[in-house]
Amino acid sequence: MKIIKQAIAGTLESSDLMVKVAPSDNDSLDLVISSEVIKQFGQQIRLVVLDTLAKLDVSAGSVIIEDKGALDCAIRARVQTAVLRGAGSDELNWEQLS
Amino acid sequence: MKLRRSMLFLPGANAAMLSTAFVYKPDSIMFDLEDAVSLREKDSARLLVFHALRHPVYREIETVVRINPLNTPFGLKDLEAVVRAGVDVVRLPKTDCAADVHELEAQVERIERACGREIGSTQLMAAIESASGVVNALAIATASKRLIGIALAGFDYCVDMQTERGDGSELFYARCAVLHAARAAGIDAFDVVFSDVNDEAGFLREVELIRRLGFNGKSLINPRQIELLHNAYAPSEEDVDYARRVIAAAEAAERSGLGVIALNGKMIDAPIVNQAQRTLQRALASGTRQ
Amino acid sequence: MSGEFDFYTVVPGEDQAETAEIQQFLSQCDLEMEGNIDLFVLAREQRRLIACAGLSTNIIKCVAIRPEYRGGAISLQLISEIVQLAAERGDFHLFLYTRPSGEAFFSGCGFYPLVEVPERIVLMESSPVAIQRYCQRLRQLRQPGAKIGCIVMNANPFTLGHRYLAEQAAAACDWLHVFVVSEDVSLFHYADRFRLVSQGLSGIGHLTLHHGSEYMISRATFPGYFLKEKGIVDHCHTAIDLLLFRQYFAPALGITHRFVGTEPFCQVTEKYNQDMKYWLQHAPSTAPAVAVVEVERCTQQGIPISASEVRRLLAVGALSQIKPLVPPSTLQLLVSDYATGTHG
């Protein structure tokens, strides 16, 4: 998928996360994670986000994560929602989303 | 026999609730994609619920999802998501007639085929929220083998009836109609949400009423209501005692090859045995009434 | 359903009673209802107003929460709502001002500090990387030299006065960076202003022309600049804009000198120039000082050339009087796109 416009998904509430995506200006993937538990879980969050993006075939874009202690399933859901909104797509390819 | 005394409603857009609700032990958990989710968040909630359903913590508990009506831009996508994610029961809101159920069933089967899910494994529940629905309750309740129950939804029903929620008299006929339809069809009947979470006495009065009427369970919006409800549905010591003796008599009759079960000189037929089994099941689930 | 608060959006002024209620609520929380607020997000429990937050394009203002609810979930819900509302309106990059005591709260809401006027006010933005990325892009445009100059101009429209200032600055430096204020609220649209600057500066060597940004004399960083007509001058806002320049953009480009024209007419611009001398040169800061050079405005028949005078003449249709004040490229645009009246 190609991120063609800015989009956000999620909330700042506890156990959730806010995901902001934007088109890339240099054709690369730029992931920034902000979390109160970055030391303990930063790496894990990163892996889940990258995996989610890879399954959606997102290779370029700016992705900023504001994590509030979300579980993996919330991370996947919010990242997917933001990407779909940013791609202007509502085509749900369930293999890519699983 | 699946116990369905308590069905806890969770708003599908709330990541915190979806992440933590499995610690409560209602008989069923219902993820709501319909009224509890704003238009702006329909897509987001759908994916949250999709992923929550696939999480191991929700495997052991019966999952229900209230999808949006199929004639909205959201309903079909919701259905695709939740059937694929392995939901146990799909709850259809605003069911007015049997055709609504048929339409849902057709779509569910199509999706099961497409994703390789065992055909028939997705069960259904119909929510009745209007005068038409109440009047068509029997047709709805018998519309599909996949139906595990029908539920009365109070708020929208009262609006349709041009009245408002009050002491319960406004729901009297609807409750009876839904109940009778469910019994005639051999499926469960569920009562409305009690929305004042601070009025424990009022909640218990309503639970007592619907339990006596014969409802299998009730929709809940607050985890605090779960234990109250389970306790109200728990059989008394005497009930349990009697139920044990009925079961013992049935087993004895089977062993001795007698065609008839007798207890205290009276004949006990199948419905009484079933009732005894239900009683013991409830006792097993939450003890006897405190 | 579950969730105890009702969130909804109101336009200030639409419902008198509700607007008055918000005003009173704000003053109970020691805040004033600011102007220019497009929308408020309100949170009510039953009918009671518990919290509010205002949005003025991309700036969050007037955030107030009842004391007994602070630190609870509602704070995060409120900010989530307003961020999502702004996103629906197309604003993904948000700013807010807060007292230093409020910084921790907004940090927990995904806002990051940019600059602080010590003990007075902090400017925050809704991204952990936006300003860093901007500076990175600026660094690509660095030029070698010991004396690197900078001019920030609104050029509303570009006049011979602007040209003169740029010529003087370029002559005094190894390289000159010129920024055009990009906030699009002036008489002349940004696209036109930028084009006129570009045309008007042609021929001056060792010069880079930059597009402005949200960080440089924008509604977010210096709202008072755009309320000049009302004579509103705000101490802290000039500081914020200038500190951003000194702490981020000057180091990124290696700027050592900032050039401005003397300001005989506009009170706000004059104050800005004076503040500039303080904040860029004297105020304590970890960032190196930037020298401020005030260049005497060039004159036309003894009168300093100014864009405000050009606008005044344009309004009365005195195009012939404008001619000696502006380069031909500017005059051409005035005639074709902005002329009013019939006298020439």
XYZ file of C-alpha atoms in Angstrom:
732
model
C 0.000 0.000 0.000
C 1.084 3.525 -0.633
C 0.560 6.237 1.940
C -0.651 9.201 -0.034
C -1.881 11.511 2.681
C -1.559 12.177 6.367
C -3.754 10.210 8.715
C -4.081 9.315 12.354
C -5.707 6.469 14.249
C -6.151 5.510 17.869
C -6.257 7.528 21.054
C -3.956 8.665 23.842
C -5.824 6.684 26.473
C -4.156 4.103 28.635
C -3.595 0.742 26.877
C -4.051 2.386 23.506
C -1.745 4.169 21.075
C -1.979 6.959 18.570
C -0.490 6.328 15.149
C 0.320 9.129 12.729
C 1.308 8.336 9.181
C 2.434 10.641 6.420
C 3.803 10.170 2.920
C 7.550 9.846 2.729
C 9.590 12.549 1.084
C 12.497 10.249 0.395
C 10.936 6.883 -0.442
C 12.023 5.260 2.789
C 10.293 4.078 5.921
C 10.808 6.287 8.923
C 9.483 4.918 12.200
C 9.540 6.902 15.421
C 8.222 5.398 18.640
C 7.444 7.357 21.754
C 6.467 5.400 24.849
C 6.672 5.636 28.599
C 7.903 2.054 28.563
C 10.300 2.472 25.686
C 13.116 0.732 27.539
C 11.185 -2.416 28.345
C 8.988 -2.637 25.282
C 10.426 -0.338 22.649
C 11.981 -3.186 20.726
C 8.835 -5.283 20.869
C 6.662 -2.397 19.710
C 9.053 -1.775 16.855
C 8.889 -5.403 15.731
C 5.114 -5.507 15.788
C 4.805 -2.241 13.875
C 7.351 -3.240 11.240
C 5.721 -6.618 10.810
C 2.303 -5.025 10.419
C 3.634 -2.570 7.861
C 5.468 -5.292 5.957
C 2.307 -7.369 5.636
C 0.576 -4.335 4.174
C 3.460 -3.833 1.749
C 4.253 -0.401 3.138
C 7.859 0.368 2.315
C 7.802 4.143 2.460
C 6.322 6.682 4.767
C 6.655 8.440 8.061
C 5.101 6.542 10.949
C 5.023 8.040 14.424
C 3.753 5.990 17.335
C 2.602 7.535 20.587
C 2.270 4.444 22.781
C 0.350 4.340 26.050
C 0.978 0.746 26.990
C -0.937 -0.960 24.208
C -0.978 -4.698 23.651
C 0.211 -6.129 20.343
C -3.322 -6.564 19.051
C -4.099 -2.891 19.612
C -0.820 -1.901 17.957
C -1.629 -3.951 14.875
C -5.161 -2.654 14.672
C -4.243 1.003 15.008
C -1.313 0.824 12.602
C -3.499 -0.899 10.035
C -6.250 1.659 10.459
C -3.846 4.573 10.055
C -2.259 3.038 6.966
C -5.621 2.330 5.351
C -6.749 5.871 6.057
C -3.450 7.255 4.793
C -3.723 5.204 1.639
C -7.270 6.399 1.117
C -8.320 2.791 0.856
C -11.119 0.761 2.365
C -10.168 -2.406 0.537
C -9.760 -4.939 3.290
C -7.404 -7.715 2.290
C -7.763 -10.047 5.222
C -4.629 -12.041 4.521
C -2.597 -8.850 4.794
C -4.370 -7.845 7.971
C -4.018 -11.120 9.829
C -26.125 -26.446 27.216
C -24.273 -23.196 27.095
C -25.088 -20.903 29.995
C -25.776 -17.397 28.805
C -26.848 -15.537 31.860
C -24.587 -12.570 31.375
C -23.507 -10.883 28.179
C -21.073 -8.042 28.797
C -21.167 -5.225 26.254
C -17.836 -3.641 25.324
C -17.505 -0.658 23.017
C -15.477 -1.879 20.069
C -13.423 1.300 19.747
C -12.051 1.157 23.265
C -8.616 -0.439 23.193
C -8.263 -0.406 26.954
C -11.474 -2.330 27.524
C -10.716 -4.829 24.811
C -7.320 -5.421 26.334
C -8.562 -6.019 29.850
C -12.130 -7.287 29.752
C -11.159 -10.941 29.605
C -10.444 -10.828 33.333
C -14.135 -10.536 34.009
C -15.991 -13.777 33.697
C -19.301 -13.157 32.033
C -20.851 -16.065 30.181
C -20.411 -14.135 26.927
C -18.560 -11.028 25.866
C -20.116 -8.834 23.238
C -17.963 -6.457 21.234
C -20.107 -3.647 19.919
C -19.371 -2.162 16.519
C -22.758 -0.481 16.255
C -24.196 2.095 18.623
C -21.165 2.356 20.904
C -18.878 3.358 18.046
C -18.962 6.777 16.351
C -19.081 6.967 12.572
C -15.561 8.281 12.470
C -14.239 5.251 14.326
C -16.115 2.432 12.580
C -13.065 1.351 10.595
C -10.790 1.569 13.602
C -13.095 -0.378 15.912
C -13.575 -3.103 13.316
C -9.855 -3.802 13.229
C -9.500 -3.623 16.996
C -12.213 -6.217 17.392
C -10.772 -8.322 14.580
C -7.475 -8.561 16.386
C -8.986 -8.963 19.832
C -11.051 -11.915 18.628
C -7.932 -13.652 17.436
C -6.122 -13.161 20.719
C -5.752 -16.294 22.852
C -7.323 -14.682 25.900
C -10.702 -14.625 24.204
C -10.610 -18.248 23.077
C -12.078 -19.608 26.278
C -14.967 -17.260 26.494
C -17.917 -17.087 24.139
C -17.508 -14.062 21.876
C -20.332 -12.144 20.305
C -20.058 -9.163 17.994
C -22.864 -6.729 17.329
C -22.264 -5.711 13.743
C -23.804 -2.731 12.023
C -26.972 -3.413 10.030
C -26.225 -4.912 6.637
C -27.822 -1.994 4.846
C -25.155 0.397 6.185
C -21.711 0.919 4.588
C -20.229 -0.863 7.582
C -22.238 -3.998 8.194
C -20.826 -6.279 5.554
C -17.242 -5.298 6.292
C -17.878 -5.937 9.976
C -19.201 -9.361 9.122
C -16.216 -10.227 6.939
C -13.880 -9.209 9.730
C -15.517 -11.042 12.595
C -16.404 -14.278 10.830
C -12.840 -14.532 9.608
C -11.537 -13.723 13.057
C -13.448 -16.613 14.558
C -16.281 -14.954 16.451
C -18.674 -17.410 18.078
C -21.904 -15.486 17.576
C -22.872 -12.604 15.316
C -25.541 -10.363 16.761
C -27.714 -8.670 14.185
C -29.221 -5.408 15.390
C -32.679 -4.148 14.423
C -34.003 -7.481 13.215
C -37.499 -6.801 11.940
C -38.376 -9.966 10.048
C -37.193 -13.431 9.095
C -35.764 -12.126 5.824
C -33.214 -10.107 7.800
C -31.964 -13.319 9.340
C -31.907 -15.126 6.004
C -29.868 -12.347 4.481
C -27.396 -12.474 7.332
C -27.116 -16.217 7.138
C -26.452 -16.150 3.416
C -23.641 -13.671 3.870
C -22.160 -15.589 6.770
C -22.114 -18.792 4.758
C -20.506 -17.041 1.829
C -17.739 -15.743 4.045
C -17.228 -19.095 5.748
C -16.705 -20.662 2.343
C -14.371 -17.905 1.243
C -12.139 -18.135 4.292
C -12.297 -21.839 4.921
C -14.195 -21.689 8.183
C -16.363 -24.691 8.974
C -19.766 -24.045 7.442
C -22.309 -23.531 10.187
C -19.748 -22.786 12.874
C -20.695 -19.131 13.092
C -23.802 -18.825 15.176
C -26.280 -15.983 15.148
C -28.311 -13.896 17.522
C -31.113 -11.581 16.498
C -31.792 -8.368 18.408
C -35.350 -7.161 18.316
C -35.621 -3.411 18.628
C -38.943 -2.440 17.108
C -42.648 -3.151 17.077
C -42.269 -5.056 13.810
C -39.572 -7.188 15.311
C -41.717 -8.045 18.299
C -44.667 -8.904 16.146
C -42.464 -11.089 13.933
C -40.603 -12.616 16.846
C -41.588 -16.231 16.159
C -40.732 -16.017 12.470
C -37.397 -14.483 13.386
C -36.660 -17.066 16.059
C -37.281 -19.930 13.663
C -35.567 -18.354 10.668
C -32.260 -20.165 10.991
C -30.672 -23.165 12.629
C -27.705 -20.981 13.468
C -29.738 -18.842 15.856
C -28.799 -19.412 19.475
C -31.150 -16.785 20.800
C -33.107 -13.606 20.369
C -32.630 -10.487 22.441
C -34.886 -7.590 23.234
C -33.140 -4.232 22.955
C -34.940 -1.675 25.105
C -33.880 1.763 24.008
C -34.609 1.611 20.295
C -37.756 -0.428 20.926
C -39.172 2.261 23.212
C -38.389 4.951 20.667
C -40.179 2.944 18.011
C -43.121 2.514 20.361
C -43.172 6.247 21.015
C -42.620 5.821 24.707
C -39.624 5.744 27.025
C -37.967 3.475 29.561
C -39.698 3.482 32.901
C -40.885 0.943 35.434
C -40.919 -1.910 32.938
C -44.563 -1.824 31.927
C -43.481 -0.328 28.624
C -41.619 -3.586 27.894
C -44.215 -5.976 29.159
C -45.655 -7.240 25.905
C -42.318 -7.199 24.103
C -40.682 -9.275 26.800
C -43.450 -11.844 26.720
C -43.480 -12.015 22.945
C -39.732 -12.464 22.684
C -39.751 -15.053 25.419
C -42.527 -17.116 23.903
C -40.973 -16.995 20.478
C -37.661 -18.158 21.905
C -39.234 -21.028 23.798
C -41.321 -22.136 20.855
C -38.204 -22.112 18.713
C -36.117 -23.821 21.361
C -33.560 -21.033 21.634
C -32.446 -18.574 24.336
C -34.145 -15.305 25.245
C -32.206 -12.272 26.439
C -33.434 -9.198 28.211
C -32.529 -5.534 27.881
C -29.627 -3.562 29.264
C -30.111 -1.944 32.672
C -28.289 1.316 32.177
C -28.179 2.862 35.650
C -25.009 1.271 36.957
C -25.388 2.893 40.349
C -28.875 1.557 41.047
C -28.081 -1.889 42.352
C -31.479 -2.435 43.921
C -33.247 -1.510 40.713
C -31.011 -3.840 38.758
C -31.727 -6.742 41.081
C -35.478 -6.122 40.908
C -35.351 -6.221 37.143
C -33.212 -9.341 37.152
C -35.622 -11.082 39.491
C -38.533 -10.186 37.236
C -36.952 -11.444 34.045
C -35.598 -14.548 35.700
C -39.061 -15.466 36.867
C -40.446 -14.778 33.432
C -37.957 -17.271 32.121
C -35.277 -15.215 30.352
C -31.991 -17.057 29.953
C -29.951 -13.966 30.563
C -29.428 -10.269 30.194
C -27.134 -7.802 28.469
C -24.818 -5.943 30.846
C -22.861 -2.770 30.432
C -20.822 -2.857 33.612
C -18.672 -5.670 34.966
C -20.052 -5.021 38.454
C -23.388 -6.330 37.269
C -21.979 -9.745 36.368
C -21.710 -11.203 39.825
C -25.015 -9.705 40.939
C -26.710 -11.319 37.985
C -25.041 -14.713 38.434
C -26.013 -14.785 42.058
C -29.613 -13.927 41.275
C -29.670 -16.764 38.760
C -28.100 -19.220 41.122
C -30.473 -21.890 42.396
C -31.310 -22.170 46.056
C -30.092 -25.033 48.200
C -33.509 -26.657 48.004
C -33.535 -26.354 44.221
C -30.152 -28.016 44.008
C -31.190 -30.745 46.398
C -34.281 -31.527 44.402
C -32.378 -31.392 41.128
C -29.852 -33.923 42.423
C -32.607 -36.289 43.406
C -34.251 -35.947 40.007
C -31.009 -36.747 38.234
C -30.372 -39.669 40.572
C -33.831 -41.008 39.853
C -33.292 -40.631 36.101
C -29.993 -42.461 36.285
C -31.516 -45.203 38.379
C -34.343 -45.629 35.909
C -31.868 -45.896 33.062
C -29.781 -48.495 34.864
C -32.736 -50.645 35.700
C -34.136 -50.374 32.188
C -37.442 -49.002 33.379
C -39.173 -46.772 30.864
C -40.446 -44.420 33.509
C -38.648 -42.241 36.027
C -40.266 -41.994 39.420
C -39.544 -39.749 42.365
C -41.607 -39.718 45.517
C -44.239 -41.733 43.760
C -44.631 -39.190 40.988
C -43.670 -39.562 37.345
C -40.836 -37.388 36.165
C -40.735 -36.611 32.480
C -38.034 -35.272 30.217
C -38.625 -31.523 30.668
C -38.223 -31.910 34.421
C -34.981 -33.775 33.933
C -33.733 -31.016 31.606
C -34.680 -28.414 34.139
C -32.782 -30.298 36.826
C -29.734 -30.399 34.594
C -29.953 -26.650 34.050
C -30.237 -26.095 37.772
C -27.131 -28.097 38.459
C -25.309 -26.347 35.670
C -26.058 -22.983 37.207
C -25.055 -24.243 40.624
C -21.809 -25.464 39.167
C -21.163 -22.102 37.569
C -21.756 -19.899 40.589
C -22.831 -21.884 43.597
C -26.162 -21.495 45.308
C -27.959 -18.256 45.865
C -26.546 -16.071 48.612
C -23.052 2.694 26.812
C -20.023 2.553 29.052
C -17.808 5.600 29.310
C -19.109 8.253 31.629
C -18.448 11.396 29.609
C -20.171 12.872 26.608
C -17.821 14.568 24.203
C -19.106 16.932 21.579
C -18.019 19.919 19.539
C -19.377 23.471 19.576
C -18.657 26.597 17.597
C -18.125 29.520 19.977
C -20.794 32.158 19.550
C -23.375 29.872 17.990
C -25.206 29.243 21.241
C -24.976 32.275 23.525
C -25.787 30.397 26.698
C -23.299 27.657 26.022
C -20.547 30.110 25.060
C -21.140 32.032 28.269
C -20.965 28.786 30.201
C -17.600 27.979 28.615
C -16.327 31.450 29.402
C -17.313 31.121 33.022
C -15.799 27.652 33.220
C -12.516 28.965 31.820
C -12.352 31.822 34.287
C -12.991 29.375 37.132
C -9.869 27.603 35.896
C -7.931 30.851 35.757
C -8.022 31.120 32.006
C -9.380 33.640 29.574
C -11.454 32.832 26.559
C -9.070 33.621 23.724
C -10.076 35.004 20.394
C -9.922 33.146 17.099
C -11.111 29.870 18.468
C -12.812 27.916 15.711
C -14.144 25.047 17.803
C -14.412 23.821 21.347
C -14.493 20.192 22.411
C -16.568 19.889 25.556
C -16.843 17.026 27.984
C -19.947 16.715 30.101
C -20.917 14.280 32.800
C -24.690 14.192 32.639
C -25.181 17.939 32.084
C -22.182 19.187 34.024
C -19.306 20.715 32.093
C -16.176 18.901 33.160
C -13.536 19.852 30.619
C -12.988 21.826 27.450
C -10.315 22.411 24.830
C -10.317 24.947 22.004
C -8.880 24.765 18.537
C -7.723 27.729 16.446
C -6.721 26.205 13.110
C -3.685 24.211 14.246
C -3.249 25.684 17.693
C -4.786 24.200 20.797
C -5.936 26.794 23.303
C -8.009 27.104 26.430
C -7.554 23.617 27.803
C -9.382 23.421 31.121
C -10.347 20.489 33.328
C -12.143 20.563 36.665
C -9.549 20.110 39.406
C -11.101 16.940 40.809
C -10.882 15.239 37.389
C -7.343 16.219 36.560
C -4.857 13.413 36.277
C -7.639 11.046 35.318
C -8.618 9.420 32.083
C -10.640 12.382 30.907
C -7.534 14.455 30.254
C -6.257 11.968 27.705
C -9.689 11.508 26.194
C -10.075 15.260 25.798
C -6.766 15.729 24.035
C -7.387 12.642 21.888
C -10.692 14.122 20.805
C -9.234 17.460 19.864
C -6.299 15.924 18.024
C -8.718 13.735 16.062
C -10.980 16.700 15.382
C -8.046 18.715 14.070
C -7.068 15.774 11.865
C -10.572 15.667 10.399
C -10.087 19.329 9.498
C -6.795 18.499 7.822
C -4.466 19.729 10.579
C -2.020 17.063 11.615
C 0.698 19.255 13.030
C -0.531 21.019 16.138
C 0.926 23.553 18.504
C 0.042 24.695 21.954
C 1.222 27.093 24.603
C 1.307 26.178 28.213
C 2.748 27.452 31.469
C 5.867 25.492 32.423
C 3.780 23.765 35.105
C 1.576 22.318 32.378
C 4.384 20.846 30.300
C 4.356 17.471 32.023
C 0.648 17.029 31.384
C 0.933 17.716 27.668
C 4.027 15.565 27.407
C 1.816 12.708 28.465
C -0.516 13.623 25.629
C 1.997 13.317 22.831
C 3.258 16.901 22.769
C 6.911 17.829 22.753
C 8.521 21.058 23.952
C 10.110 23.364 21.393
C 11.159 26.443 23.303
C 10.566 27.942 26.685
C 10.496 31.514 27.838
C 11.896 30.790 31.281
C 9.205 30.603 33.920
C 6.650 32.103 31.598
C 5.548 29.957 28.727
C 6.402 26.851 26.735
C 5.586 26.211 23.086
C 4.928 22.568 22.277
C 4.220 20.662 19.085
C 2.463 17.384 18.443
C 5.409 15.530 16.986
C 8.642 14.143 18.440
C 10.539 14.780 15.233
C 8.990 17.576 13.194
C 11.337 20.400 14.039
C 14.371 18.129 13.932
C 13.413 17.014 10.438
C 12.924 20.594 9.367
C 16.366 21.524 10.674
C 17.838 18.533 8.896
C 16.458 19.841 5.633
C 17.865 23.290 6.406
C 21.290 21.832 7.111
C 21.411 20.522 3.542
C 21.357 24.140 2.449
C 24.257 25.372 4.564
C 26.851 27.467 2.830
C 30.468 27.940 3.859
C 31.594 31.266 5.261
C 32.399 33.155 8.412
C 29.571 35.638 8.100
C 26.209 34.149 7.194
C 23.276 36.524 7.080
C 19.540 36.070 7.286
C 16.452 38.140 6.499
C 12.907 37.105 7.315
C 10.415 39.106 5.308
C 6.692 39.119 4.889
C 7.019 41.247 1.717
C 3.419 42.222 1.497
C 4.211 43.156 -1.327
C 7.897 43.143 -2.255
C 9.225 46.711 -2.576
C 12.482 48.397 -3.518
C 12.978 48.742 0.208
C 13.187 44.965 0.495
C 15.577 44.851 -2.414
C 17.791 47.459 -0.786
C 17.887 45.573 2.507
C 18.815 42.350 0.749
C 21.540 44.056 -1.273
C 23.042 45.606 1.849
C 22.936 42.321 3.737
C 24.349 40.247 0.882
C 27.197 42.693 0.425
C 28.108 42.417 4.103
C 28.064 38.609 4.265
C 29.607 35.540 2.703
C 26.103 34.238 2.130
C 22.555 35.464 2.687
C 19.505 33.335 3.487
C 16.160 34.998 2.852
C 12.942 33.521 4.249
C 9.476 34.561 3.192
C 6.797 34.374 5.883
C 4.470 31.662 4.696
C 1.434 32.214 6.891
C -1.210 33.081 4.343
C -3.245 35.794 6.015
C -1.846 38.904 4.365
C -3.390 40.915 1.571
C -1.017 39.358 -0.918
C -1.215 35.597 -1.100
C 1.863 33.669 -0.159
C 2.348 32.312 -3.659
C 2.355 35.839 -5.061
C 4.570 37.229 -2.307
C 7.092 34.476 -2.774
C 7.151 34.910 -6.528
C 7.625 38.670 -6.228
C 10.479 38.165 -3.767
C 12.078 35.674 -6.100
C 11.780 38.029 -9.066
C 12.695 41.059 -7.036
C 15.916 39.553 -5.673
C 17.199 38.238 -8.977
C 20.719 39.245 -9.713
C 21.871 39.259 -6.106
C 24.548 36.602 -5.783
C 25.378 34.386 -2.807
C 21.735 34.257 -1.823
C 19.363 31.399 -1.029
C 15.645 32.027 -0.991
C 13.689 29.796 1.394
C 10.026 29.116 1.794
C 8.793 30.042 5.238
C 7.500 27.484 7.678
C 5.058 27.024 10.513
C 7.951 27.794 12.820
C 8.778 31.238 11.563
C 6.430 34.141 12.190
C 3.382 31.973 11.944
C 0.070 32.041 13.716
C 1.467 29.337 15.932
C 4.720 31.018 16.880
C 3.838 34.700 16.632
C 0.136 35.314 16.400
C 0.485 38.958 17.449
C 2.266 39.719 14.202
C -0.947 39.199 12.302
C -3.076 41.283 14.601
C -1.055 44.423 13.929
C -4.042 46.462 12.906
C -5.465 46.077 16.378
C -2.165 47.173 17.873
C -1.875 43.986 19.868
C 1.623 43.337 21.014
C 2.512 40.296 22.991
C 5.780 39.978 24.851
C 6.042 36.263 25.036
C 5.174 35.572 21.458
C 8.030 37.578 20.019
C 10.289 35.684 22.385
C 8.991 32.328 21.218
C 9.502 33.126 17.549
C 12.956 34.538 18.168
C 14.087 31.717 20.433
C 13.058 29.191 17.812
C 15.166 31.074 15.323
C 18.158 31.285 17.618
C 18.014 27.728 18.980
C 17.104 25.817 15.860
C 17.324 27.572 12.527
C 20.366 29.783 12.992
C 22.524 26.839 14.087
C 21.192 24.660 11.270
C 22.264 27.178 8.638
C 25.196 28.652 10.544
C 23.563 32.080 10.600
C 25.664 34.709 12.387
C 23.777 37.885 11.490
C 20.128 38.804 11.131
C 19.263 41.836 9.112
C 16.159 43.998 9.534
C 15.111 47.366 8.194
C 14.499 50.184 10.649
C 10.790 50.485 11.397
C 9.369 53.991 11.409
C 5.675 53.117 10.968
C 4.515 49.873 12.482
C 4.491 49.546 16.246
C 4.430 45.785 16.259
C 7.339 45.436 13.844
C 9.335 48.025 15.792
C 8.784 46.119 19.025
C 9.742 42.925 17.243
C 13.016 44.509 16.155
C 13.808 45.626 19.687
C 12.892 42.233 21.119
C 15.060 40.674 18.465
C 18.088 42.486 19.806
C 17.392 41.119 23.246
C 16.498 37.539 22.458
C 19.022 36.929 19.714
C 21.930 38.731 21.291
C 21.603 39.135 25.043
C 19.184 36.609 26.472
C 20.838 33.689 28.232
C 20.816 30.649 26.002
C 22.848 27.588 25.184
C 22.636 28.583 21.534
C 25.173 31.054 20.160
C 24.106 34.671 19.830
C 23.048 36.002 16.455
C 24.024 39.590 15.786
C 21.159 41.879 14.828
C 21.885 44.485 12.206
C 19.336 47.244 11.697
C 19.703 48.762 8.253
C 18.321 52.227 7.679
C 15.439 52.007 5.243
C 16.042 53.407 1.821
C 13.862 56.346 0.923
C 11.903 57.664 -2.012
C 11.755 61.457 -1.961
C 12.805 61.456 1.674
C 10.142 58.965 2.783
C 11.195 55.460 3.860
C 9.810 52.887 1.459
C 7.407 50.493 3.149
C 5.008 47.814 2.057
C 2.252 49.265 4.236
C 2.459 52.509 2.287
C 2.223 50.590 -0.974
C -0.902 48.848 0.313
C -2.422 52.145 1.344
C -1.778 53.630 -2.072
C -3.163 50.517 -3.716
C -6.359 50.806 -1.740
C -6.955 54.286 -3.154
C -5.897 53.241 -6.621
C -2.831 55.512 -6.765
C -0.792 53.189 -8.962
C 1.370 55.972 -10.404
C 2.569 56.785 -6.903
C 3.386 53.166 -6.264
C 5.607 52.898 -9.331
C 8.758 54.452 -7.847
C 8.486 52.303 -4.734
C 8.480 48.855 -6.267
C 10.323 46.876 -8.926
C 8.525 46.340 -12.244
C 7.663 42.751 -11.390
C 5.707 43.868 -8.347
C 3.964 46.664 -10.214
C 2.918 44.255 -12.929
C 1.211 41.981 -10.439
C -0.497 44.865 -8.683
C -1.935 46.022 -11.963
C -3.029 42.613 -13.133
C -4.315 41.036 -9.939
C -4.716 43.462 -7.120
C -5.678 46.843 -8.518
C -8.872 48.456 -7.302
C -10.363 51.772 -8.348
C -9.946 53.436 -11.708
C -7.450 56.260 -11.182
C -3.967 55.387 -12.454
